[in-house]
Amino acid sequence: MKDITFAAAGGVVLLGGLGEVDAQATQGPVFKMVTRRLTVPSDAISIKVDAQASDFAGNKQPASPVTIVDRPSLTSDSSDVAPCKSFTDVAGHWAEVYIRYLGSAGLIAGFPDGSYKPDAPVLRAQLAKLLVASLGYGPGDLPPVPTSPGCNFTDVSDSAWYAGWVRKACHLEIMVGVGGGKFAPQDPVTRAQAVTAIWRLKDQSDKSSTTGFVDESVLKNELVTAANRTLRGAPPFTDVVAFSYYEQAVTDLYNIGVVDGTTSTTFSPDAPVTRGQVAKLLYRALGRWFELK
């Protein structure tokens, strides 16, 4: 939650003092939720906030005024900005903001009963779809048959809902198989696997400027400019194996603030990653900073 201070509009100081914004902008569609009702004079022409961006490591960017509502004869409440999607079981959960934001962006979905199950494990097929969709690909962009050597998995049926998503993730080299010609689509994703797959987004650009959530590789740009900022440094985790397939991913994404540990000194690479944890990872990976538009 970030406090926002309402500034003067058309010579009239808006009432309400402080408001709160519950989601950050990403490189894709922007969703905002003002959680406090705003009452403004009838002759106010706009609502502006002083928004200050910060990167993943907490470094502050210069504050600047941003208009969130702009129209004549304004009487405003929270309906003036898009409410974030919610689920029946995320209120008060530590991952609520991340889940609701990505739900509003159309990247994650819940279950038929309206729940999200934030503490349930993520399956490999589910992660493949999530990451491919975050690049702006839709069902019409998915290969009906394997298009790359090594992506013809014997345990991925052509009729499975996830077949095209898995093949695309493999073709883009975001996710690979588990050996023996298998993908293991119904196996839980480990924390090491999830972080590595998200780290591989740095080598991708979104499908288009209008449907993607990654703009010319957000992660790549963050990593390239890291030398110019004071970041977290090397991770303190004692259970990250040197020279393992995931070591560089954990190191890079911890440094720019995408990855946290399960404790101050452990990463738990082999533990199943939960749906809430993946929402937080992707939310941080796709959004560079807090910014209202």
GROMACS .gro file of C-alpha atoms in nm:
model
  293
    1MET     CA    1   0.000   0.000   0.000
    2LYS     CA    2   0.132   0.343  -0.096
    3ASP     CA    3   0.005   0.675   0.039
    4ILE     CA    4  -0.078   0.936  -0.219
    5THR     CA    5  -0.122   1.304  -0.145
    6PHE     CA    6  -0.390   1.497  -0.332
    7ALA     CA    7  -0.274   1.826  -0.482
    8ALA     CA    8  -0.449   2.140  -0.602
    9ALA     CA    9  -0.661   2.118  -0.915
   10GLY     CA   10  -0.782   2.430  -1.095
   11GLY     CA   11  -0.698   2.640  -0.792
   12VAL     CA   12  -0.909   2.424  -0.560
   13VAL     CA   13  -0.747   2.210  -0.293
   14LEU     CA   14  -0.911   1.870  -0.302
   15LEU     CA   15  -1.059   1.730   0.014
   16GLY     CA   16  -0.957   1.396   0.158
   17GLY     CA   17  -0.590   1.449   0.239
   18LEU     CA   18  -0.440   1.105   0.186
   19GLY     CA   19  -0.553   0.818  -0.030
   20GLU     CA   20  -0.416   0.473  -0.091
   21VAL     CA   21  -0.330   0.287  -0.408
   22ASP     CA   22  -0.332  -0.090  -0.401
   23ALA     CA   23  -0.145  -0.187  -0.718
   24GLN     CA   24   0.149  -0.082  -0.929
   25ALA     CA   25   0.178  -0.018  -1.299
   26THR     CA   26   0.360  -0.268  -1.517
   27GLN     CA   27   0.472  -0.254  -1.876
   28GLY     CA   28   0.127  -0.384  -1.973
   29PRO     CA   29  -0.223  -0.260  -1.889
   30VAL     CA   30  -0.246  -0.040  -1.582
   31PHE     CA   31  -0.495  -0.115  -1.306
   32LYS     CA   32  -0.543   0.111  -1.006
   33MET     CA   33  -0.763   0.094  -0.700
   34VAL     CA   34  -0.824   0.388  -0.469
   35THR     CA   35  -0.940   0.240  -0.142
   36ARG     CA   36  -1.066   0.560   0.019
   37ARG     CA   37  -1.366   0.758  -0.107
   38LEU     CA   38  -1.282   1.099  -0.246
   39THR     CA   39  -1.512   1.397  -0.203
   40VAL     CA   40  -1.419   1.695  -0.419
   41PRO     CA   41  -1.574   2.035  -0.500
   42SER     CA   42  -1.814   2.033  -0.792
   43ASP     CA   43  -1.598   2.285  -0.980
   44ALA     CA   44  -1.280   2.077  -0.954
   45ILE     CA   45  -1.152   1.977  -1.295
   46SER     CA   46  -0.911   1.700  -1.205
   47ILE     CA   47  -0.759   1.486  -0.935
   48LYS     CA   48  -0.382   1.476  -0.926
   49VAL     CA   49  -0.138   1.284  -0.709
   50ASP     CA   50   0.231   1.326  -0.641
   51ALA     CA   51   0.357   0.984  -0.742
   52GLN     CA   52   0.707   0.868  -0.662
   53ALA     CA   53   0.853   0.568  -0.840
   54SER     CA   54   1.085   0.324  -0.669
   55ASP     CA   55   1.274   0.030  -0.813
   56PHE     CA   56   1.274  -0.322  -0.671
   57ALA     CA   57   1.558  -0.242  -0.433
   58GLY     CA   58   1.372   0.056  -0.286
   59ASN     CA   59   1.567   0.332  -0.460
   60LYS     CA   60   1.341   0.633  -0.501
   61GLN     CA   61   1.288   0.805  -0.835
   62PRO     CA   62   1.194   1.177  -0.856
   63ALA     CA   63   0.835   1.249  -0.757
   64SER     CA   64   0.606   1.393  -1.021
   65PRO     CA   65   0.238   1.495  -1.038
   66VAL     CA   66   0.010   1.248  -1.217
   67THR     CA   67  -0.354   1.298  -1.315
   68ILE     CA   68  -0.574   1.001  -1.223
   69VAL     CA   69  -0.910   1.162  -1.307
   70ASP     CA   70  -0.963   1.444  -1.553
   71ARG     CA   71  -1.307   1.573  -1.647
   72PRO     CA   72  -1.528   1.880  -1.589
   73SER     CA   73  -1.783   1.910  -1.305
   74LEU     CA   74  -1.621   1.632  -1.107
   75THR     CA   75  -1.771   1.453  -0.810
   76SER     CA   76  -1.554   1.149  -0.756
   77ASP     CA   77  -1.537   0.827  -0.560
   78SER     CA   78  -1.342   0.506  -0.600
   79SER     CA   79  -1.550   0.403  -0.902
   80ASP     CA   80  -1.343   0.649  -1.107
   81VAL     CA   81  -1.057   0.402  -1.124
   82ALA     CA   82  -1.068   0.034  -1.216
   83PRO     CA   83  -1.120  -0.197  -0.916
   84CYS     CA   84  -0.876  -0.481  -0.892
   85LYS     CA   85  -1.017  -0.830  -0.941
   86SER     CA   86  -1.056  -1.028  -0.623
   87PHE     CA   87  -1.111  -1.387  -0.514
   88THR     CA   88  -1.300  -1.534  -0.221
   89ASP     CA   89  -0.992  -1.651  -0.032
   90VAL     CA   90  -0.728  -1.377  -0.075
   91ALA     CA   91  -0.850  -1.098   0.155
   92GLY     CA   92  -0.579  -1.039   0.414
   93HIS     CA   93  -0.341  -1.288   0.254
   94TRP     CA   94   0.018  -1.164   0.228
   95ALA     CA   95   0.000  -1.206  -0.153
   96GLU     CA   96  -0.338  -1.034  -0.196
   97VAL     CA   97  -0.211  -0.728  -0.385
   98TYR     CA   98  -0.005  -0.937  -0.628
   99ILE     CA   99  -0.288  -1.183  -0.691
  100ARG     CA  100  -0.554  -0.917  -0.741
  101TYR     CA  101  -0.336  -0.715  -0.975
  102LEU     CA  102  -0.243  -1.005  -1.201
  103GLY     CA  103  -0.604  -1.121  -1.193
  104SER     CA  104  -0.715  -0.779  -1.314
  105ALA     CA  105  -0.454  -0.790  -1.588
  106GLY     CA  106  -0.596  -1.122  -1.706
  107LEU     CA  107  -0.280  -1.318  -1.639
  108ILE     CA  108  -0.407  -1.540  -1.360
  109ALA     CA  109  -0.745  -1.695  -1.294
  110GLY     CA  110  -0.911  -1.863  -1.003
  111PHE     CA  111  -1.124  -2.172  -0.968
  112PRO     CA  112  -1.494  -2.215  -1.055
  113ASP     CA  113  -1.593  -2.157  -0.691
  114GLY     CA  114  -1.437  -1.808  -0.701
  115SER     CA  115  -1.128  -1.901  -0.499
  116TYR     CA  116  -0.762  -1.864  -0.594
  117LYS     CA  117  -0.600  -2.108  -0.347
  118PRO     CA  118  -0.290  -1.893  -0.289
  119ASP     CA  119  -0.113  -2.157  -0.080
  120ALA     CA  120  -0.162  -2.443  -0.329
  121PRO     CA  121   0.132  -2.554  -0.546
  122VAL     CA  122   0.175  -2.440  -0.906
  123LEU     CA  123   0.191  -2.714  -1.169
  124ARG     CA  124   0.444  -2.705  -1.454
  125ALA     CA  125   0.173  -2.677  -1.720
  126GLN     CA  126   0.017  -2.384  -1.533
  127LEU     CA  127   0.349  -2.199  -1.513
  128ALA     CA  128   0.411  -2.253  -1.884
  129LYS     CA  129   0.080  -2.088  -1.968
  130LEU     CA  130   0.134  -1.801  -1.724
  131LEU     CA  131   0.476  -1.706  -1.858
  132VAL     CA  132   0.385  -1.742  -2.226
  133ALA     CA  133   0.071  -1.533  -2.170
  134SER     CA  134   0.278  -1.266  -1.994
  135LEU     CA  135   0.465  -1.218  -2.322
  136GLY     CA  136   0.139  -1.138  -2.499
  137TYR     CA  137   0.076  -1.471  -2.669
  138GLY     CA  138  -0.279  -1.600  -2.693
  139PRO     CA  139  -0.433  -1.933  -2.795
  140GLY     CA  140  -0.412  -1.840  -3.163
  141ASP     CA  141  -0.034  -1.800  -3.139
  142LEU     CA  142   0.035  -2.148  -3.005
  143PRO     CA  143   0.183  -2.425  -3.222
  144PRO     CA  144  -0.058  -2.716  -3.285
  145VAL     CA  145   0.244  -2.946  -3.317
  146PRO     CA  146   0.599  -2.919  -3.181
  147THR     CA  147   0.804  -2.664  -3.377
  148SER     CA  148   1.141  -2.709  -3.212
  149PRO     CA  149   1.364  -3.014  -3.162
  150GLY     CA  150   1.331  -3.139  -2.808
  151CYS     CA  151   0.979  -3.001  -2.758
  152ASN     CA  152   0.791  -3.313  -2.861
  153PHE     CA  153   0.721  -3.438  -2.510
  154THR     CA  154   0.579  -3.788  -2.484
  155ASP     CA  155   0.364  -3.695  -2.184
  156VAL     CA  156   0.200  -3.390  -2.349
  157SER     CA  157  -0.103  -3.502  -2.548
  158ASP     CA  158  -0.213  -3.296  -2.848
  159SER     CA  159  -0.560  -3.275  -2.692
  160ALA     CA  160  -0.442  -3.144  -2.353
  161TRP     CA  161  -0.545  -2.785  -2.273
  162TYR     CA  162  -0.183  -2.700  -2.199
  163ALA     CA  163  -0.020  -2.860  -2.506
  164GLY     CA  164   0.029  -2.538  -2.703
  165TRP     CA  165   0.140  -2.339  -2.399
  166VAL     CA  166   0.401  -2.601  -2.307
  167ARG     CA  167   0.533  -2.618  -2.664
  168LYS     CA  168   0.557  -2.240  -2.688
  169ALA     CA  169   0.736  -2.217  -2.353
  170CYS     CA  170   0.979  -2.482  -2.475
  171HIS     CA  171   1.027  -2.312  -2.814
  172LEU     CA  172   1.106  -1.983  -2.639
  173GLU     CA  173   1.341  -2.172  -2.404
  174ILE     CA  174   1.160  -2.039  -2.099
  175MET     CA  175   1.096  -2.390  -1.971
  176VAL     CA  176   1.258  -2.720  -2.068
  177GLY     CA  177   1.176  -3.083  -2.010
  178VAL     CA  178   1.267  -3.297  -1.712
  179GLY     CA  179   1.457  -3.559  -1.912
  180GLY     CA  180   1.365  -3.873  -2.098
  181GLY     CA  181   1.152  -3.680  -2.345
  182LYS     CA  182   0.906  -3.577  -2.075
  183PHE     CA  183   0.778  -3.241  -1.951
  184ALA     CA  184   0.591  -3.363  -1.640
  185PRO     CA  185   0.306  -3.112  -1.689
  186GLN     CA  186   0.119  -3.215  -1.373
  187ASP     CA  187   0.420  -3.204  -1.141
  188PRO     CA  188   0.454  -2.920  -0.889
  189VAL     CA  189   0.705  -2.648  -0.980
  190THR     CA  190   0.991  -2.602  -0.736
  191ARG     CA  191   1.104  -2.259  -0.624
  192ALA     CA  192   1.430  -2.302  -0.815
  193GLN     CA  193   1.245  -2.395  -1.135
  194ALA     CA  194   1.004  -2.102  -1.103
  195VAL     CA  195   1.275  -1.842  -1.048
  196THR     CA  196   1.484  -1.980  -1.334
  197ALA     CA  197   1.189  -1.971  -1.575
  198ILE     CA  198   1.101  -1.613  -1.480
  199TRP     CA  199   1.468  -1.513  -1.511
  200ARG     CA  200   1.466  -1.648  -1.867
  201LEU     CA  201   1.209  -1.384  -1.958
  202LYS     CA  202   1.507  -1.146  -1.978
  203ASP     CA  203   1.589  -1.300  -2.314
  204GLN     CA  204   1.242  -1.233  -2.453
  205SER     CA  205   1.052  -0.937  -2.589
  206ASP     CA  206   0.676  -0.923  -2.587
  207LYS     CA  207   0.474  -1.033  -2.888
  208SER     CA  208   0.346  -0.682  -2.951
  209SER     CA  209   0.330  -0.343  -2.785
  210THR     CA  210  -0.044  -0.376  -2.730
  211THR     CA  211  -0.089  -0.729  -2.593
  212GLY     CA  212   0.230  -0.798  -2.403
  213PHE     CA  213   0.324  -0.732  -2.044
  214VAL     CA  214   0.699  -0.730  -2.101
  215ASP     CA  215   0.824  -0.427  -2.296
  216GLU     CA  216   1.158  -0.497  -2.463
  217SER     CA  217   1.250  -0.725  -2.175
  218VAL     CA  218   1.192  -0.551  -1.845
  219LEU     CA  219   1.427  -0.784  -1.664
  220LYS     CA  220   1.705  -0.735  -1.917
  221ASN     CA  221   1.680  -0.358  -1.879
  222GLU     CA  222   1.682  -0.389  -1.500
  223LEU     CA  223   1.995  -0.606  -1.513
  224VAL     CA  224   2.172  -0.380  -1.762
  225THR     CA  225   2.118  -0.070  -1.551
  226ALA     CA  226   2.190  -0.241  -1.220
  227ALA     CA  227   2.548  -0.111  -1.217
  228ASN     CA  228   2.416   0.244  -1.190
  229ARG     CA  229   2.209   0.181  -0.878
  230THR     CA  230   2.266   0.060  -0.524
  231LEU     CA  231   2.095  -0.277  -0.514
  232ARG     CA  232   2.072  -0.565  -0.269
  233GLY     CA  233   2.399  -0.733  -0.361
  234ALA     CA  234   2.467  -1.106  -0.335
  235PRO     CA  235   2.194  -1.324  -0.182
  236PRO     CA  236   2.254  -1.445   0.176
  237PHE     CA  237   2.110  -1.793   0.115
  238THR     CA  238   2.317  -2.082   0.245
  239ASP     CA  239   2.118  -2.349   0.058
  240VAL     CA  240   2.174  -2.223  -0.298
  241VAL     CA  241   2.412  -2.475  -0.454
  242ALA     CA  242   2.714  -2.328  -0.630
  243PHE     CA  243   2.714  -2.380  -1.008
  244SER     CA  244   2.361  -2.519  -1.001
  245TYR     CA  245   2.125  -2.447  -1.290
  246TYR     CA  246   1.938  -2.193  -1.078
  247GLU     CA  247   2.224  -2.014  -0.899
  248GLN     CA  248   2.260  -1.727  -1.148
  249ALA     CA  249   1.883  -1.676  -1.166
  250VAL     CA  250   1.855  -1.649  -0.788
  251THR     CA  251   2.158  -1.419  -0.770
  252ASP     CA  252   2.035  -1.181  -1.039
  253LEU     CA  253   1.672  -1.166  -0.931
  254TYR     CA  254   1.755  -1.131  -0.563
  255ASN     CA  255   1.982  -0.840  -0.646
  256ILE     CA  256   1.708  -0.643  -0.822
  257GLY     CA  257   1.447  -0.730  -0.560
  258VAL     CA  258   1.234  -0.985  -0.744
  259VAL     CA  259   1.328  -1.283  -0.527
  260ASP     CA  260   1.303  -1.324  -0.150
  261GLY     CA  261   1.400  -1.619   0.064
  262THR     CA  262   1.184  -1.839   0.283
  263THR     CA  263   1.393  -1.710   0.575
  264SER     CA  264   1.671  -1.453   0.598
  265THR     CA  265   1.931  -1.719   0.511
  266THR     CA  266   1.742  -1.985   0.315
  267PHE     CA  267   1.594  -1.997  -0.033
  268SER     CA  268   1.447  -2.351  -0.019
  269PRO     CA  269   1.513  -2.431  -0.387
  270ASP     CA  270   1.346  -2.773  -0.383
  271ALA     CA  271   1.027  -2.666  -0.204
  272PRO     CA  272   0.712  -2.641  -0.417
  273VAL     CA  273   0.636  -2.284  -0.518
  274THR     CA  274   0.286  -2.170  -0.425
  275ARG     CA  275   0.034  -1.983  -0.637
  276GLY     CA  276   0.077  -1.680  -0.413
  277GLN     CA  277   0.457  -1.688  -0.441
  278VAL     CA  278   0.443  -1.709  -0.821
  279ALA     CA  279   0.203  -1.413  -0.830
  280LYS     CA  280   0.449  -1.208  -0.626
  281LEU     CA  281   0.747  -1.312  -0.841
  282LEU     CA  282   0.576  -1.229  -1.169
  283TYR     CA  283   0.427  -0.905  -1.036
  284ARG     CA  284   0.774  -0.786  -0.940
  285ALA     CA  285   0.935  -0.917  -1.258
  286LEU     CA  286   0.692  -0.746  -1.494
  287GLY     CA  287   0.667  -0.414  -1.312
  288ARG     CA  288   0.971  -0.191  -1.290
  289TRP     CA  289   0.838   0.058  -1.039
  290PHE     CA  290   0.538   0.205  -0.867
  291GLU     CA  291   0.380   0.452  -1.107
  292LEU     CA  292   0.030   0.584  -1.168
  293LYS     CA  293  -0.082   0.660  -1.521
   0.00000   0.00000   0.00000
